[in-house]
Short mmCIF file of C-alpha atoms in Angstrom, two decimals:
data_model
loop_
_atom_site.label_atom_id
_atom_site.label_comp_id
_atom_site.label_asym_id
_atom_site.label_seq_id
_atom_site.Cartn_x
_atom_site.Cartn_y
_atom_site.Cartn_z
CA ILE A 1421 -5.01 0.43 18.98
CA GLU A 1422 -3.39 3.88 20.40
CA ASP A 1423 -5.06 6.88 19.86
CA LYS A 1424 -3.60 10.41 20.49
CA TRP A 1425 -5.34 10.92 24.01
CA GLU A 1426 -4.10 7.67 25.60
CA GLY A 1427 -3.36 8.00 29.08
CA PHE A 1428 -4.72 11.52 29.40
CA PHE A 1429 -8.12 11.61 30.30
CA LEU A 1430 -9.80 14.90 29.06
CA SER A 1431 -13.28 15.66 30.18
CA ALA A 1432 -13.96 19.27 29.36
CA ILE A 1433 -13.01 22.19 27.04
CA GLU A 1434 -12.65 25.69 28.32
CA VAL A 1435 -13.36 28.72 25.99
CA ARG A 1436 -12.91 32.23 27.00
CA GLY A 1437 -15.05 34.24 24.60
CA LEU A 1438 -14.94 37.59 22.44
CA CYS A 1439 -11.16 36.93 21.35
CA PRO A 1440 -10.91 38.11 17.82
CA ILE A 1441 -10.81 34.96 15.16
CA LYS A 1442 -8.71 35.42 12.33
CA GLY A 1443 -6.49 32.92 10.44
CA GLU A 1444 -6.03 30.29 7.70
CA ILE A 1445 -7.12 26.56 8.53
CA THR A 1446 -6.81 23.65 6.37
CA VAL A 1447 -9.46 21.04 7.00
CA GLN A 1448 -8.90 17.39 8.24
CA GLY A 1449 -9.76 14.58 5.94
CA SER A 1450 -13.60 13.63 5.87
CA LYS A 1451 -14.88 11.63 8.91
CA ASN A 1452 -18.22 10.68 6.82
CA ALA A 1453 -16.06 9.83 3.69
CA VAL A 1454 -13.30 7.60 5.51
CA LEU A 1455 -15.63 5.31 7.68
CA PRO A 1456 -17.54 3.66 4.87
CA MET A 1457 -14.25 3.54 3.02
CA MET A 1458 -13.06 1.65 5.82
CA ALA A 1459 -16.04 -0.78 5.60
CA GLY A 1460 -15.63 -1.28 1.83
CA ALA A 1461 -11.78 -2.11 2.23
CA VAL A 1462 -13.30 -5.31 3.60
CA LEU A 1463 -14.65 -6.55 0.08
CA ASN A 1464 -10.96 -6.56 -0.89
CA ASN A 1465 -9.18 -9.66 -0.19
CA GLY A 1466 -6.05 -7.69 0.40
CA ILE A 1467 -4.44 -4.39 1.11
CA THR A 1468 -6.27 -1.04 0.98
CA VAL A 1469 -4.35 2.29 1.53
CA ILE A 1470 -6.60 5.43 2.53
CA ASN A 1471 -4.65 8.75 2.83
CA ASN A 1472 -5.65 12.10 4.58
CA VAL A 1473 -7.30 9.91 7.20
CA PRO A 1474 -8.47 12.09 10.40
CA ARG A 1475 -7.27 11.05 13.90
CA ILE A 1476 -10.46 10.99 15.47
CA GLN A 1477 -12.34 8.79 17.88
CA ASP A 1478 -14.49 7.18 15.30
CA VAL A 1479 -11.58 6.02 13.23
CA PHE A 1480 -10.00 4.36 16.05
CA CYS A 1481 -13.13 2.82 16.82
CA MET A 1482 -13.84 1.38 13.55
CA MET A 1483 -9.93 0.03 13.15
CA GLY A 1484 -11.08 -1.79 16.44
CA ILE A 1485 -13.88 -3.25 14.83
CA LEU A 1486 -11.98 -4.32 11.55
CA ASP A 1487 -9.26 -5.70 14.00
CA SER A 1488 -11.83 -7.77 16.08
CA LEU A 1489 -13.05 -9.22 12.55
CA GLY A 1490 -9.31 -10.53 11.84
CA CYS A 1491 -8.12 -7.44 9.55
CA SER A 1492 -4.76 -5.77 10.15
CA CYS A 1493 -5.06 -1.87 10.60
CA VAL A 1494 -1.97 0.21 10.70
CA LEU A 1495 -2.43 4.11 11.06
CA ASP A 1496 0.73 5.96 10.11
CA GLY A 1497 0.61 9.83 10.64
CA HIS A 1498 -2.79 10.21 8.34
CA SER A 1499 -2.07 7.03 6.04
CA LEU A 1500 -4.21 4.21 7.17
CA THR A 1501 -3.51 0.71 5.62
CA ILE A 1502 -5.97 -2.08 5.77
CA ASP A 1503 -5.03 -5.57 5.30
CA ALA A 1504 -8.22 -7.85 5.04
CA ALA A 1505 -6.71 -10.87 3.88
CA GLY A 1506 -6.93 -12.20 7.27
CA LEU A 1507 -10.84 -11.54 7.74
CA SER A 1508 -12.07 -14.76 9.75
CA ARG A 1509 -15.07 -13.42 11.50
CA PHE A 1510 -18.55 -11.92 10.41
CA SER A 1511 -19.88 -10.98 13.76
CA ILE A 1512 -19.33 -7.61 15.37
CA PRO A 1513 -19.34 -7.39 19.44
CA LYS A 1514 -22.24 -5.46 20.89
CA ALA A 1515 -19.91 -3.26 22.49
CA GLU A 1516 -18.11 -1.98 19.32
CA MET A 1517 -21.42 -1.62 17.55
CA GLU A 1518 -22.80 0.40 20.42
CA LYS A 1519 -20.15 3.12 20.24
CA MET A 1520 -20.89 4.73 16.81
CA ARG A 1521 -23.83 4.25 14.22
CA SER A 1522 -21.43 4.06 11.11
CA SER A 1523 -20.68 0.49 12.38
CA ILE A 1524 -23.86 -0.53 10.40
CA MET A 1525 -22.13 0.05 7.20
CA LEU A 1526 -20.36 -3.24 7.74
CA LEU A 1527 -23.68 -5.30 7.53
CA GLY A 1528 -23.49 -4.81 3.49
CA ALA A 1529 -19.65 -5.18 3.46
CA LEU A 1530 -19.60 -8.34 5.37
CA LEU A 1531 -22.42 -9.94 3.71
CA GLY A 1532 -20.64 -9.36 0.60
CA ARG A 1533 -17.27 -10.80 1.57
CA CYS A 1534 -18.38 -13.53 3.99
CA LYS A 1535 -21.96 -14.17 2.98
CA GLU A 1536 -22.85 -13.75 6.47
CA ALA A 1537 -23.13 -10.88 8.88
CA GLU A 1538 -24.11 -10.52 12.43
CA VAL A 1539 -24.44 -7.07 14.04
CA TYR A 1540 -26.38 -5.32 16.55
CA TYR A 1541 -28.22 -1.94 16.07
CA PRO A 1542 -25.89 0.93 16.24
CA GLY A 1543 -25.20 3.38 18.67
CA GLY A 1544 -23.34 6.82 18.84
CA CYS A 1545 -24.86 10.15 19.47
CA MET A 1546 -28.36 10.52 20.81
CA ILE A 1547 -29.86 12.94 18.40
CA GLY A 1548 -33.07 11.02 17.51
CA LYS A 1549 -34.50 7.63 15.98
CA ARG A 1550 -32.36 5.94 13.30
CA PRO A 1551 -34.05 3.12 11.73
CA ILE A 1552 -32.43 0.68 9.26
CA ASP A 1553 -35.30 -0.50 7.58
CA LEU A 1554 -34.10 0.80 4.24
CA HIS A 1555 -30.69 -0.79 4.83
CA LEU A 1556 -32.61 -4.00 5.26
CA MET A 1557 -35.10 -3.48 2.24
CA ALA A 1558 -32.27 -3.14 0.12
CA LEU A 1559 -30.44 -6.32 1.29
CA GLU A 1560 -33.44 -8.36 1.15
CA LYS A 1561 -33.80 -7.29 -2.38
CA MET A 1562 -30.56 -8.46 -3.19
CA GLY A 1563 -31.50 -12.00 -1.89
CA ALA A 1564 -30.44 -11.67 1.83
CA ARG A 1565 -32.30 -13.26 4.51
CA ILE A 1566 -32.57 -11.26 7.52
CA ARG A 1567 -33.34 -12.32 11.11
CA GLU A 1568 -33.89 -9.47 13.50
CA GLY A 1569 -32.95 -10.40 17.02
CA GLN A 1570 -34.86 -9.88 20.08
CA GLY A 1571 -33.85 -7.72 23.29
CA ASP A 1572 -30.13 -8.28 23.29
CA GLU A 1573 -29.83 -10.52 20.29
CA PRO A 1574 -28.13 -9.58 17.29
CA LEU A 1575 -29.41 -9.11 13.87
CA ARG A 1576 -28.28 -11.85 11.47
CA ALA A 1577 -28.12 -11.54 7.89
CA SER A 1578 -27.13 -14.51 5.23
CA VAL A 1579 -27.41 -15.08 1.58
CA PRO A 1580 -26.34 -18.11 -0.71
CA ARG A 1581 -25.33 -15.55 -3.36
CA LEU A 1582 -26.13 -11.81 -3.75
CA ARG A 1583 -28.22 -11.29 -6.94
CA GLY A 1584 -28.43 -7.84 -8.90
CA THR A 1585 -31.78 -6.23 -8.77
CA VAL A 1586 -33.37 -3.00 -8.69
CA VAL A 1587 -33.61 -1.12 -5.54
CA ASP A 1588 -36.00 1.93 -4.91
CA PHE A 1589 -35.32 4.15 -2.21
CA PRO A 1590 -38.30 5.97 -0.88
CA PHE A 1591 -35.95 8.55 1.14
CA PRO A 1592 -32.26 9.27 0.06
CA SER A 1593 -30.45 7.51 3.20
CA VAL A 1594 -26.81 7.94 3.33
CA GLY A 1595 -26.29 4.82 5.24
CA ALA A 1596 -28.73 2.58 3.36
CA THR A 1597 -27.04 3.81 -0.20
CA GLU A 1598 -23.90 2.66 1.41
CA ASN A 1599 -24.84 -0.70 2.64
CA ALA A 1600 -26.60 -1.06 -0.95
CA ILE A 1601 -23.41 -0.15 -2.70
CA PHE A 1602 -21.41 -2.67 -0.76
CA ALA A 1603 -23.74 -5.63 -1.69
CA ALA A 1604 -24.25 -4.64 -5.05
CA VAL A 1605 -20.47 -4.64 -5.64
CA ALA A 1606 -20.32 -8.13 -4.55
CA ALA A 1607 -23.42 -9.31 -6.22
CA SER A 1608 -23.70 -11.01 -9.21
CA GLY A 1609 -25.38 -9.19 -12.36
CA LYS A 1610 -26.36 -5.87 -12.36
CA THR A 1611 -27.95 -3.57 -9.79
CA VAL A 1612 -29.63 -0.25 -10.24
CA LEU A 1613 -30.51 2.02 -7.02
CA ASN A 1614 -32.86 4.59 -7.57
CA GLY A 1615 -33.23 7.32 -5.32
CA CYS A 1616 -29.62 7.22 -3.73
CA ALA A 1617 -28.15 9.90 -1.39
CA LYS A 1618 -26.25 12.28 -3.56
CA GLU A 1619 -24.07 13.55 -0.55
CA PRO A 1620 -20.32 14.47 -1.62
CA GLU A 1621 -19.30 11.47 0.71
CA ILE A 1622 -21.49 9.02 -1.40
CA VAL A 1623 -19.50 10.59 -4.35
CA GLU A 1624 -16.10 9.76 -2.95
CA LEU A 1625 -17.19 6.32 -2.00
CA CYS A 1626 -18.24 5.60 -5.40
CA ARG A 1627 -14.87 6.80 -6.72
CA PHE A 1628 -13.13 4.64 -3.96
CA MET A 1629 -14.79 1.40 -5.17
CA ASN A 1630 -14.33 1.90 -8.82
CA ASN A 1631 -10.40 2.79 -7.85
CA MET A 1632 -10.78 -0.88 -6.19
CA GLY A 1633 -11.90 -2.47 -9.28
CA ALA A 1634 -16.03 -2.19 -8.98
CA SER A 1635 -17.93 -0.61 -11.99
CA VAL A 1636 -20.40 2.16 -10.28
CA ARG A 1637 -21.86 4.29 -12.96
CA GLY A 1638 -24.15 7.23 -12.34
CA VAL A 1639 -21.80 8.93 -9.51
CA GLY A 1640 -23.17 12.16 -8.41
CA GLY A 1641 -26.63 11.49 -9.39
CA ASP A 1642 -29.65 9.86 -7.80
CA VAL A 1643 -29.42 6.42 -9.74
CA LEU A 1644 -26.45 4.27 -9.35
CA VAL A 1645 -26.14 1.24 -11.94
CA ILE A 1646 -23.39 -1.12 -10.56
CA GLU A 1647 -22.02 -4.06 -12.31
CA GLY A 1648 -21.41 -6.45 -9.56
CA GLY A 1649 -19.11 -9.32 -9.26
CA LEU A 1650 -15.98 -7.88 -10.63
CA PRO A 1651 -12.62 -8.86 -9.26
CA LEU A 1652 -11.42 -6.26 -6.63
CA HIS A 1653 -7.89 -5.60 -6.27
CA ASP A 1654 -5.29 -3.59 -3.95
CA SER A 1655 -5.75 0.00 -4.07
CA GLU A 1656 -4.56 3.61 -2.69
CA PHE A 1657 -6.91 6.54 -2.29
CA THR A 1658 -6.95 9.93 -0.93
CA VAL A 1659 -9.99 10.94 0.78
CA GLY A 1660 -11.14 14.78 0.71
CA GLY A 1661 -11.64 17.59 3.50
CA ASP A 1662 -14.20 17.22 5.96
CA ARG A 1663 -17.06 19.76 4.81
CA ILE A 1664 -18.82 19.29 8.34
CA ALA A 1665 -15.57 20.34 10.04
CA GLY A 1666 -15.00 23.15 7.62
CA GLY A 1667 -18.63 24.32 8.05
CA THR A 1668 -18.33 24.26 11.72
CA TYR A 1669 -15.07 26.72 11.70
CA LEU A 1670 -16.82 29.01 9.03
CA LEU A 1671 -20.07 29.46 11.22
CA ALA A 1672 -17.66 29.74 14.47
CA ALA A 1673 -15.76 32.56 12.76
CA ALA A 1674 -19.05 34.06 11.27
CA GLY A 1675 -20.80 34.11 14.67
CA ALA A 1676 -17.74 35.27 16.74
CA GLY A 1677 -17.38 38.28 14.35
CA GLY A 1678 -14.08 36.85 12.51
CA GLU A 1679 -12.16 36.57 9.58
CA ILE A 1680 -11.12 33.09 7.92
CA LEU A 1681 -9.56 31.29 4.84
CA LEU A 1682 -10.63 27.72 4.55
CA THR A 1683 -8.79 25.38 2.30
CA GLY A 1684 -8.90 21.59 1.74
CA THR A 1685 -12.25 20.97 1.07
CA GLY A 1686 -14.51 21.47 -2.00
CA SER A 1687 -16.69 24.76 -1.77
CA GLN A 1688 -19.54 22.97 -3.49
CA GLY A 1689 -20.28 21.08 -0.66
CA LEU A 1690 -20.85 24.07 1.58
CA LYS A 1691 -22.96 26.05 -0.95
CA THR A 1692 -26.02 26.00 1.06
CA VAL A 1693 -23.97 27.10 4.27
CA THR A 1694 -22.40 29.76 2.46
CA SER A 1695 -25.70 31.21 0.78
CA VAL A 1696 -27.32 31.51 4.29
CA LEU A 1697 -24.34 33.20 5.68
CA LYS A 1698 -24.29 35.66 2.69
CA GLN A 1699 -27.87 36.19 3.59
CA MET A 1700 -26.79 37.05 7.35
CA GLY A 1701 -24.39 39.48 5.94
CA ALA A 1702 -21.04 37.60 6.19
CA ALA A 1703 -18.78 38.44 3.16
CA VAL A 1704 -17.81 35.37 1.36
CA PHE A 1705 -15.76 34.39 -1.45
CA GLU A 1706 -15.56 30.96 -2.79
CA GLU A 1707 -13.20 28.99 -5.19
CA GLU A 1708 -13.12 25.39 -5.96
CA GLU A 1709 -10.87 24.30 -2.78
CA LEU A 1710 -11.23 27.63 -1.22
CA ILE A 1711 -13.61 29.67 1.23
CA TYR A 1712 -12.72 33.19 2.52
CA LEU A 1713 -15.33 34.67 5.04
CA LYS A 1714 -15.29 37.93 7.05
CA ALA A 1715 -18.08 38.95 9.37
CA ALA A 1716 -17.92 42.23 11.15
CA GLY A 1717 -20.54 42.39 14.14
CA ARG A 1718 -23.75 40.73 14.60
CA LEU A 1719 -25.21 38.92 11.71
CA SER A 1720 -28.84 39.18 10.33
CA ALA A 1721 -31.50 36.56 11.30
CA ALA A 1722 -32.36 33.95 8.55
CA SER A 1723 -34.56 30.58 8.22
CA ILE A 1724 -33.05 27.12 7.11
CA LYS A 1725 -34.69 23.73 6.54
CA THR A 1726 -32.49 20.75 6.93
CA GLY A 1727 -32.41 18.19 4.17
CA PRO A 1728 -30.72 15.74 1.94
CA TYR A 1729 -27.92 17.07 0.06
CA PRO A 1730 -27.88 19.53 -1.39
CA GLY A 1731 -30.09 20.89 1.41
CA PHE A 1732 -28.84 22.47 4.54
CA PRO A 1733 -26.91 19.70 6.34
CA THR A 1734 -28.65 18.59 9.55
CA ASP A 1735 -24.89 18.21 10.95
CA LEU A 1736 -24.52 21.74 10.99
CA GLN A 1737 -27.84 22.64 12.15
CA SER A 1738 -26.79 22.71 15.92
CA VAL A 1739 -24.03 25.05 15.00
CA MET A 1740 -26.35 27.42 13.14
CA MET A 1741 -28.43 27.54 15.86
CA ALA A 1742 -25.66 28.93 17.89
CA VAL A 1743 -24.91 31.58 15.43
CA MET A 1744 -28.59 32.58 15.28
CA SER A 1745 -28.82 32.90 19.15
CA ARG A 1746 -26.61 36.34 18.57
CA ALA A 1747 -28.05 37.37 15.04
CA ARG A 1748 -30.37 40.32 14.87
CA GLY A 1749 -34.10 39.36 14.66
CA ILE A 1750 -35.70 36.17 14.78
CA SER A 1751 -34.46 33.16 13.17
CA THR A 1752 -36.23 29.72 12.49
CA ILE A 1753 -34.67 26.38 11.98
CA GLU A 1754 -36.88 23.57 10.69
CA GLU A 1755 -35.32 20.12 11.40
CA LYS A 1756 -36.56 17.33 8.76
CA ILE A 1757 -34.04 14.65 9.50
CA PHE A 1758 -33.13 13.77 13.23
CA GLU A 1759 -36.00 14.95 15.71
CA SER A 1760 -33.72 15.36 18.36
CA ARG A 1761 -31.03 17.46 16.91
CA PHE A 1762 -32.51 20.17 19.06
CA LYS A 1763 -31.51 18.90 22.28
CA THR A 1764 -28.54 21.42 21.97
CA ALA A 1765 -31.02 23.94 22.60
CA ASN A 1766 -31.42 23.58 26.06
CA GLU A 1767 -27.87 24.00 26.57
CA LEU A 1768 -27.59 27.12 24.56
CA GLN A 1769 -30.43 28.66 26.99
CA LYS A 1770 -28.01 28.21 29.78
CA LEU A 1771 -25.75 30.67 27.70
CA GLY A 1772 -28.71 32.94 27.49
CA ALA A 1773 -30.03 32.10 24.28
CA GLU A 1774 -33.82 32.71 23.68
CA ILE A 1775 -35.01 29.47 21.86
CA VAL A 1776 -38.64 28.13 21.26
CA ILE A 1777 -39.19 24.39 20.25
CA GLU A 1778 -42.49 23.71 18.60
CA GLU A 1779 -42.28 20.20 17.31
CA ASP A 1780 -39.76 20.33 14.46
CA ILE A 1781 -39.13 24.09 14.43
CA ALA A 1782 -37.13 26.08 16.49
CA LYS A 1783 -37.47 29.75 16.71
CA ILE A 1784 -34.38 31.97 18.00
CA GLN A 1785 -34.56 35.52 19.04
CA GLY A 1786 -30.94 36.61 18.70
CA ARG A 1787 -29.21 38.41 21.77
CA PRO A 1788 -26.82 41.15 21.62
CA LEU A 1789 -24.48 38.95 23.94
CA LEU A 1790 -24.52 35.63 25.59
CA LYS A 1791 -22.62 34.77 29.15
CA GLY A 1792 -20.31 31.96 29.33
CA CYS A 1793 -21.28 29.16 31.89
CA GLU A 1794 -20.95 25.57 32.28
CA VAL A 1795 -22.90 23.33 29.66
CA ASN A 1796 -22.77 19.75 28.48
CA ALA A 1797 -22.25 18.15 25.08
CA TRP A 1798 -24.89 15.56 24.52
CA ASP A 1799 -23.65 14.60 20.91
CA LEU A 1800 -21.03 15.34 18.24
CA ARG A 1801 -22.07 18.37 16.65
CA GLY A 1802 -24.07 19.56 19.32
CA GLY A 1803 -20.61 20.04 21.31
CA ALA A 1804 -19.08 21.52 18.46
CA ALA A 1805 -21.98 24.08 18.44
CA LEU A 1806 -21.30 24.88 22.06
CA VAL A 1807 -17.60 25.66 21.47
CA ALA A 1808 -18.95 28.07 18.87
CA ALA A 1809 -21.18 29.37 21.30
CA GLY A 1810 -18.55 29.86 23.90
CA LEU A 1811 -16.72 31.98 21.55
CA MET A 1812 -19.22 34.38 21.15
CA ALA A 1813 -20.15 34.65 24.94
CA GLU A 1814 -18.69 36.83 27.60
CA GLY A 1815 -16.76 35.24 29.98
CA THR A 1816 -15.72 31.60 30.27
CA THR A 1817 -17.70 28.55 29.01
CA ILE A 1818 -16.99 24.96 30.14
CA ILE A 1819 -18.26 22.21 27.90
CA GLN A 1820 -18.43 18.92 29.70
CA SER A 1821 -18.19 15.42 27.80
CA CYS A 1822 -15.84 16.73 25.11
CA GLU A 1823 -15.25 13.29 24.28
CA TYR A 1824 -18.08 13.61 21.72
CA ILE A 1825 -16.62 16.42 19.99
CA MET A 1826 -13.58 13.93 19.78
CA ARG A 1827 -15.49 11.55 17.78
CA GLY A 1828 -15.30 13.93 14.74
CA TYR A 1829 -12.72 16.76 15.12
CA GLU A 1830 -9.20 15.88 15.22
CA ASP A 1831 -8.34 18.68 17.70
CA ILE A 1832 -10.97 21.73 17.65
CA CYS A 1833 -8.68 23.28 20.37
CA ARG A 1834 -5.60 23.29 18.05
CA ASP A 1835 -7.68 24.39 15.01
CA LEU A 1836 -9.33 27.32 16.53
CA SER A 1837 -6.63 28.56 18.75
CA GLY A 1838 -4.44 28.60 15.88
CA MET A 1839 -6.96 31.47 14.42
CA GLY A 1840 -6.73 33.29 17.77
CA ALA A 1841 -9.52 31.79 19.95
CA CYS A 1842 -8.78 31.51 23.70
CA ILE A 1843 -9.56 27.62 24.09
CA ARG A 1844 -7.91 24.58 25.77
CA TYR A 1845 -8.83 21.24 27.01
CA MET A 1846 -9.01 20.48 30.61
CA GLU A 1847 -8.43 17.49 32.79
#
């Protein structure tokens, strides 16, 4: 599978700060929506077409996994065609699983299609523990037998026949909800999922599955009712815009003191973010598929706590921390999802940020100015946060290990330079 960077190794991003940020941007397709859709396509013994697919590393990685299982994947521009008729394997190689955590969602899809699945614990960014106990609990409730491997052994799941049941999630896990949806669509009878995640990406996945012939009711709420065992058929679906990428650009423009018109993603999914930005002093105007933001000078301090939707998204916590590093006063962030999201604080401190971490709370004393230097990206969103910080810093900032950023942003340099930022990839 070819990607846009083949033959051209990019190791770093260079940002020259304090350039005016002003312009309009249409957000790429949603990473967190398209990856589970690609997994769900396995349930259909035929062709699924997904439009508005972002050309990012995680998509190419998932295409590679599906190809290894016997599917055929063709990405033409931003239109992805998946032919799952040739699916012949249910075991995912360890090397592929370790590339990204989203690969675990294939567990429920393969179990539904093949009645067997063999996977390894997923990899991806190093932002904390990511237990899959809720995934396994839901699948076992539907009749799956799970055998967890020891050491380097894979996790094996099998089932004679998935059965509809009632599953109560004690925490609204996005991944566990997705795996349960896939298994319930393939199960015989009705499944009721209580305490589901309500993220916009889950809403899109439910619509995607219904478009394929499934029956998922209660879409948008925390209780989903799924009539399983219905015949699925070939389908075509257009994925919505990436609210996390959109939020990244809004926050970057706000921190750098800019003006941005963001289109292509629903404003409802970013309500908690725009609400905080208004509190900090930015001017924000919102319509259903449009957000306008203008920020002049330094913002004011604020306090946030991450949480499941509709709470503040943990995926934007690092970027918000970068913005708070220049805000007037003391800001606080309470991280309730991933305990290692604060790893980016160490890199922001190299730029001059004053951040104190006490367990799951970060206190940020805003500074009038950050100073550019060389920093390292340790994860996808942390890397984006360092790009945003570079825009606010005096001088030049070099972000090493930018391959993390490419996992989720189609071309962050293109998008930001289109709004006046001085940013480029380095060999």
